[in-house]
Coordinates of N, CA, C and O in Angstrom, one line a residue:
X563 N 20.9 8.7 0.8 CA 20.8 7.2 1.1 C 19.7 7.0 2.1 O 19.7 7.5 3.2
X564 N 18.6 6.3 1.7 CA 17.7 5.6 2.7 C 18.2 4.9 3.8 O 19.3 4.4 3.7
X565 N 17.6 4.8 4.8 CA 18.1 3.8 5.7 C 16.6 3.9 6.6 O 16.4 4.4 7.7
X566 N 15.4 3.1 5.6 CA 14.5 2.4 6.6 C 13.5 1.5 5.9 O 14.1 1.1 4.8
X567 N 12.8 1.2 5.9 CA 12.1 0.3 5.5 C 10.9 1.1 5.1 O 10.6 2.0 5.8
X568 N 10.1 1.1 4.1 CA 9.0 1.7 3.4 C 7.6 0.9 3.4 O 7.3 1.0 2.2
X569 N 6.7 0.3 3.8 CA 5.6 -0.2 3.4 C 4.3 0.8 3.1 O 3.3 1.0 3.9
X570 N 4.5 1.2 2.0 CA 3.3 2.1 1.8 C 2.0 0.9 1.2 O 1.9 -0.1 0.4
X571 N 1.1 1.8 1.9 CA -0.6 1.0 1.7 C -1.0 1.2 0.2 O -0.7 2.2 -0.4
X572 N -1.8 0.2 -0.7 CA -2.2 0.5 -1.7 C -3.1 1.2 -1.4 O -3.5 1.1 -0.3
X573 N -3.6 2.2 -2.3 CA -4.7 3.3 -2.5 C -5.6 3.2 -2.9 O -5.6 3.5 -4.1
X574 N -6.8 3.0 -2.4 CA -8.2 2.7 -2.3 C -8.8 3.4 -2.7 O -8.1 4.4 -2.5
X575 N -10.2 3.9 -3.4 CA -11.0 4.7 -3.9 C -12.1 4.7 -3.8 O -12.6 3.6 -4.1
X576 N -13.1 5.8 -3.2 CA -14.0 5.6 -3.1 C -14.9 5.2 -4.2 O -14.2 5.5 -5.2
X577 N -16.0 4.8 -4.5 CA -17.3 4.1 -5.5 C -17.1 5.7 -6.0 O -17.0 6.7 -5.3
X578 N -17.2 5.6 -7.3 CA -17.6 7.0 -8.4 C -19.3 6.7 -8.0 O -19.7 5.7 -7.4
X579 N -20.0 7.5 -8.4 CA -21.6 7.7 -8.7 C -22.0 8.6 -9.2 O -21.7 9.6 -8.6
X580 N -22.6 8.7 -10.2 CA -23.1 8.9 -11.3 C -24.3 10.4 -11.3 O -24.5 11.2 -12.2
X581 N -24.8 10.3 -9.9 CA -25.5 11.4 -9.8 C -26.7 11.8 -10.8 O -27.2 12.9 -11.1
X582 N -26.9 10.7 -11.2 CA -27.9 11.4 -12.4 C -29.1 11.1 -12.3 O -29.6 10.2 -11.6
X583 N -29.9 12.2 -13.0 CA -31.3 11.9 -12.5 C -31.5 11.3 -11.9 O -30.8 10.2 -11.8
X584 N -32.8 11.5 -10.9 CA -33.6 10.3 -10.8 C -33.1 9.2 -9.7 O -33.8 8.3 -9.3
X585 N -31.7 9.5 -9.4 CA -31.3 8.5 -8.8 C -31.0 9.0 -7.5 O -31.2 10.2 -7.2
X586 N -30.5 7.7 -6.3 CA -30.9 8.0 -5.0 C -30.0 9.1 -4.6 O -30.2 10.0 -3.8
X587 N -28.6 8.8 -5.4 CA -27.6 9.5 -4.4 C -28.1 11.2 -4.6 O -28.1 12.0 -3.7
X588 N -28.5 11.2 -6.1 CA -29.1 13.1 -5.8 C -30.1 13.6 -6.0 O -30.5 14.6 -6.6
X589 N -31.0 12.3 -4.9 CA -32.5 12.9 -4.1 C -31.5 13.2 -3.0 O -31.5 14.4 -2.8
X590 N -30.5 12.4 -2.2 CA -29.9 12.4 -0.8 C -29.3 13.9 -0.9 O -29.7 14.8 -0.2
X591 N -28.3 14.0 -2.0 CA -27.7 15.6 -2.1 C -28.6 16.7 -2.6 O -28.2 17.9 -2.7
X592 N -29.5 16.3 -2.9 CA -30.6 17.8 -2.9 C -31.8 17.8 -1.3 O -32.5 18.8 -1.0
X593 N -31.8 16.7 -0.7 CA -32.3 16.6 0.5 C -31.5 17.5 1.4 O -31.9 18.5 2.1
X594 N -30.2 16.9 1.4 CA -29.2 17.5 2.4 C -29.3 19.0 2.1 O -29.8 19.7 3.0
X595 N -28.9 19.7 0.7 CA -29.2 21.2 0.1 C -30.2 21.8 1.2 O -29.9 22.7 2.0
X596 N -31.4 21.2 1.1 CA -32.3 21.8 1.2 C -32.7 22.1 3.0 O -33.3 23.0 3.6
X597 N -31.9 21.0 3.4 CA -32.2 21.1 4.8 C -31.3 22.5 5.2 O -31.6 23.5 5.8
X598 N -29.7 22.0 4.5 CA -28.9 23.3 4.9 C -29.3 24.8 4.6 O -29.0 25.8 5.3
X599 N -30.1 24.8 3.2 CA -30.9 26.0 3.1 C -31.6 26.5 3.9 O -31.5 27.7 4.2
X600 N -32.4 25.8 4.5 CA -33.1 26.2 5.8 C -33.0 26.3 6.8 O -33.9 26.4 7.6
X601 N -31.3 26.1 7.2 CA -31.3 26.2 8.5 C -30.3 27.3 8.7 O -29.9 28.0 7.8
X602 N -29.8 27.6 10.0 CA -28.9 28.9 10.3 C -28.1 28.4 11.7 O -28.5 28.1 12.8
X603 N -27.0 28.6 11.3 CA -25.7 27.7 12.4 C -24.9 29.3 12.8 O -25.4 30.3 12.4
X604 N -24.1 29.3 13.5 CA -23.5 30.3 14.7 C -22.2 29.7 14.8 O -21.9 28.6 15.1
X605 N -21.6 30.6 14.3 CA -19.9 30.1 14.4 C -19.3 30.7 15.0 O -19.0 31.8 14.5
X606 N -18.7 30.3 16.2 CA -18.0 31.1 17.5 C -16.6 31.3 17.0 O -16.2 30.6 16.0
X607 N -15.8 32.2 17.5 CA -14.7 32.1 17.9 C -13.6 30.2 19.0 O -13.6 29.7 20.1
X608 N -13.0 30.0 17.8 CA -12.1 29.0 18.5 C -10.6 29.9 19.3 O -10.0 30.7 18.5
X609 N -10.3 29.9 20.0 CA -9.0 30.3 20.5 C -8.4 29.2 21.5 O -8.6 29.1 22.7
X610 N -7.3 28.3 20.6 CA -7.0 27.2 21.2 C -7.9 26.3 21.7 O -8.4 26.3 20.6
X611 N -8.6 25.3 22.5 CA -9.6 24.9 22.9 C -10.9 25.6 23.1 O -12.0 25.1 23.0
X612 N -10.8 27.0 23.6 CA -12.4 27.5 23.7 C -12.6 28.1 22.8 O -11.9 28.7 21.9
X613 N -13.8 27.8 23.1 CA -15.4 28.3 22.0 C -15.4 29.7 22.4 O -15.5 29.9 23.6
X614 N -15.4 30.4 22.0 CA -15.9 32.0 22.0 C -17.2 32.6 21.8 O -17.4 32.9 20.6
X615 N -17.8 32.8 22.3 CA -19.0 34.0 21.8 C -19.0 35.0 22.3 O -19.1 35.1 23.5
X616 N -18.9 36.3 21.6 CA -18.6 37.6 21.8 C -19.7 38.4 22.0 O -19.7 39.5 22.6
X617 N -20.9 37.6 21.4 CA -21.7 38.5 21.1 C -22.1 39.8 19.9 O -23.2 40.3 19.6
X618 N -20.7 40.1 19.4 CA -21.2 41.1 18.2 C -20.8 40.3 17.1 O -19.7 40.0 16.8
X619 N -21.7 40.0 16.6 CA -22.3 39.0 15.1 C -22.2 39.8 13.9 O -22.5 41.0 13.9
X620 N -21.6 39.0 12.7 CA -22.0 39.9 11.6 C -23.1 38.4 10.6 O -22.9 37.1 10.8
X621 N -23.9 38.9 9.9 CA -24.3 38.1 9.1 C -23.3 36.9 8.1 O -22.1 37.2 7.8
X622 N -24.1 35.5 7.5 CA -23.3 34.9 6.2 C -24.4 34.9 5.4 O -25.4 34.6 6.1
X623 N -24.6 35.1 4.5 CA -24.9 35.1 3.3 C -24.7 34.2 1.8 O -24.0 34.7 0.9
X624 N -25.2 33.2 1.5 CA -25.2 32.8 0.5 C -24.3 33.0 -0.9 O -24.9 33.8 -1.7
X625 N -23.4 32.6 -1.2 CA -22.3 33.5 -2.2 C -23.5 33.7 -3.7 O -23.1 34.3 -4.7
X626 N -24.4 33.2 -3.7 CA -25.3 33.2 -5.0 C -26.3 34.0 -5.1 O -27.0 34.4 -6.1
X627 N -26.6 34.4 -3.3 CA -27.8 35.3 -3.0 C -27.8 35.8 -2.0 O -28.1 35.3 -0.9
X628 N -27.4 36.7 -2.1 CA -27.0 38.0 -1.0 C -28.2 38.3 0.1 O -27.9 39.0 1.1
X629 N -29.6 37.9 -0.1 CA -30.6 38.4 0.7 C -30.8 37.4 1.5 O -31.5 37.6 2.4
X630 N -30.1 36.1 1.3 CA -30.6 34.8 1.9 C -29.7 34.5 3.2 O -28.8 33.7 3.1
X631 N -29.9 35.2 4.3 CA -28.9 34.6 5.8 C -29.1 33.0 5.9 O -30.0 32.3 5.8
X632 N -27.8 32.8 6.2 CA -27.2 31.4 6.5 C -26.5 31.3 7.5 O -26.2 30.1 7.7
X633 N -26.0 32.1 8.3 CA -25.6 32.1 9.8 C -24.9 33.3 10.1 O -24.4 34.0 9.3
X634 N -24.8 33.4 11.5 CA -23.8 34.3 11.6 C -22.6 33.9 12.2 O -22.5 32.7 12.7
X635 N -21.3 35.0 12.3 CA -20.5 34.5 13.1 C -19.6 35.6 14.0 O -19.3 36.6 13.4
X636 N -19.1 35.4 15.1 CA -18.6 36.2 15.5 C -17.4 36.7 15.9 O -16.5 36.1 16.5
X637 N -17.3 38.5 15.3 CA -16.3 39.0 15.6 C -15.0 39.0 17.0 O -15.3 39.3 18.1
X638 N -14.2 38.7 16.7 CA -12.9 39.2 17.4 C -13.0 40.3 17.7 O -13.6 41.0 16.8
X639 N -12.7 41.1 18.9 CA -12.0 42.5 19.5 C -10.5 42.2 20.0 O -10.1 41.2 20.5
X640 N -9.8 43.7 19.7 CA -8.7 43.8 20.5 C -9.1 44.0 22.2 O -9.8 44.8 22.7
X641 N -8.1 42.9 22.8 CA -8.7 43.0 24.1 C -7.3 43.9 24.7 O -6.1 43.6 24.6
X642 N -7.7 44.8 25.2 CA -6.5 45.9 25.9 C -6.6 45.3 27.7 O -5.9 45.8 28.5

């Protein structure tokens, strides 16, 4: 048995786009591509609120191209 009151929100959707040729939205997503291809980000350790940097890094790599670094990030140690 219920016992409360329900007002759920209608469901809104974002605009479909089409993406095709030629068009603005994927000059924007091959712009953005290309920026992230060229750049290289550093991803720390989070542990609860802090940022971690350990210092020993391993490479990321591209899942399509193995020679192409895309950032690194760093390892965890057991701290004794």
């Amino acid at each position: 048995m219920l016992k409360g009151f329900f007002n759920v929100p209608k469901a809104v959707n974002e605009p479909v786009k089409a993406y095709a040729p030629g068009s603005k939205e994927r000059e924007l997503v091959a712009k953005t591509y290309q920026e992230m291809w060229n750049s290289k980000i550093e991803v720390p350790l989070y542990i609860g609120n802090e940022e971690i940097k350990t210092g020993n890094t391993r490479n990321m790599t591209a899942p399509h191209d193995h020679q192409h670094i895309v950032g690194t990030y760093h390892l965890a140690e057991k701290h004794i």
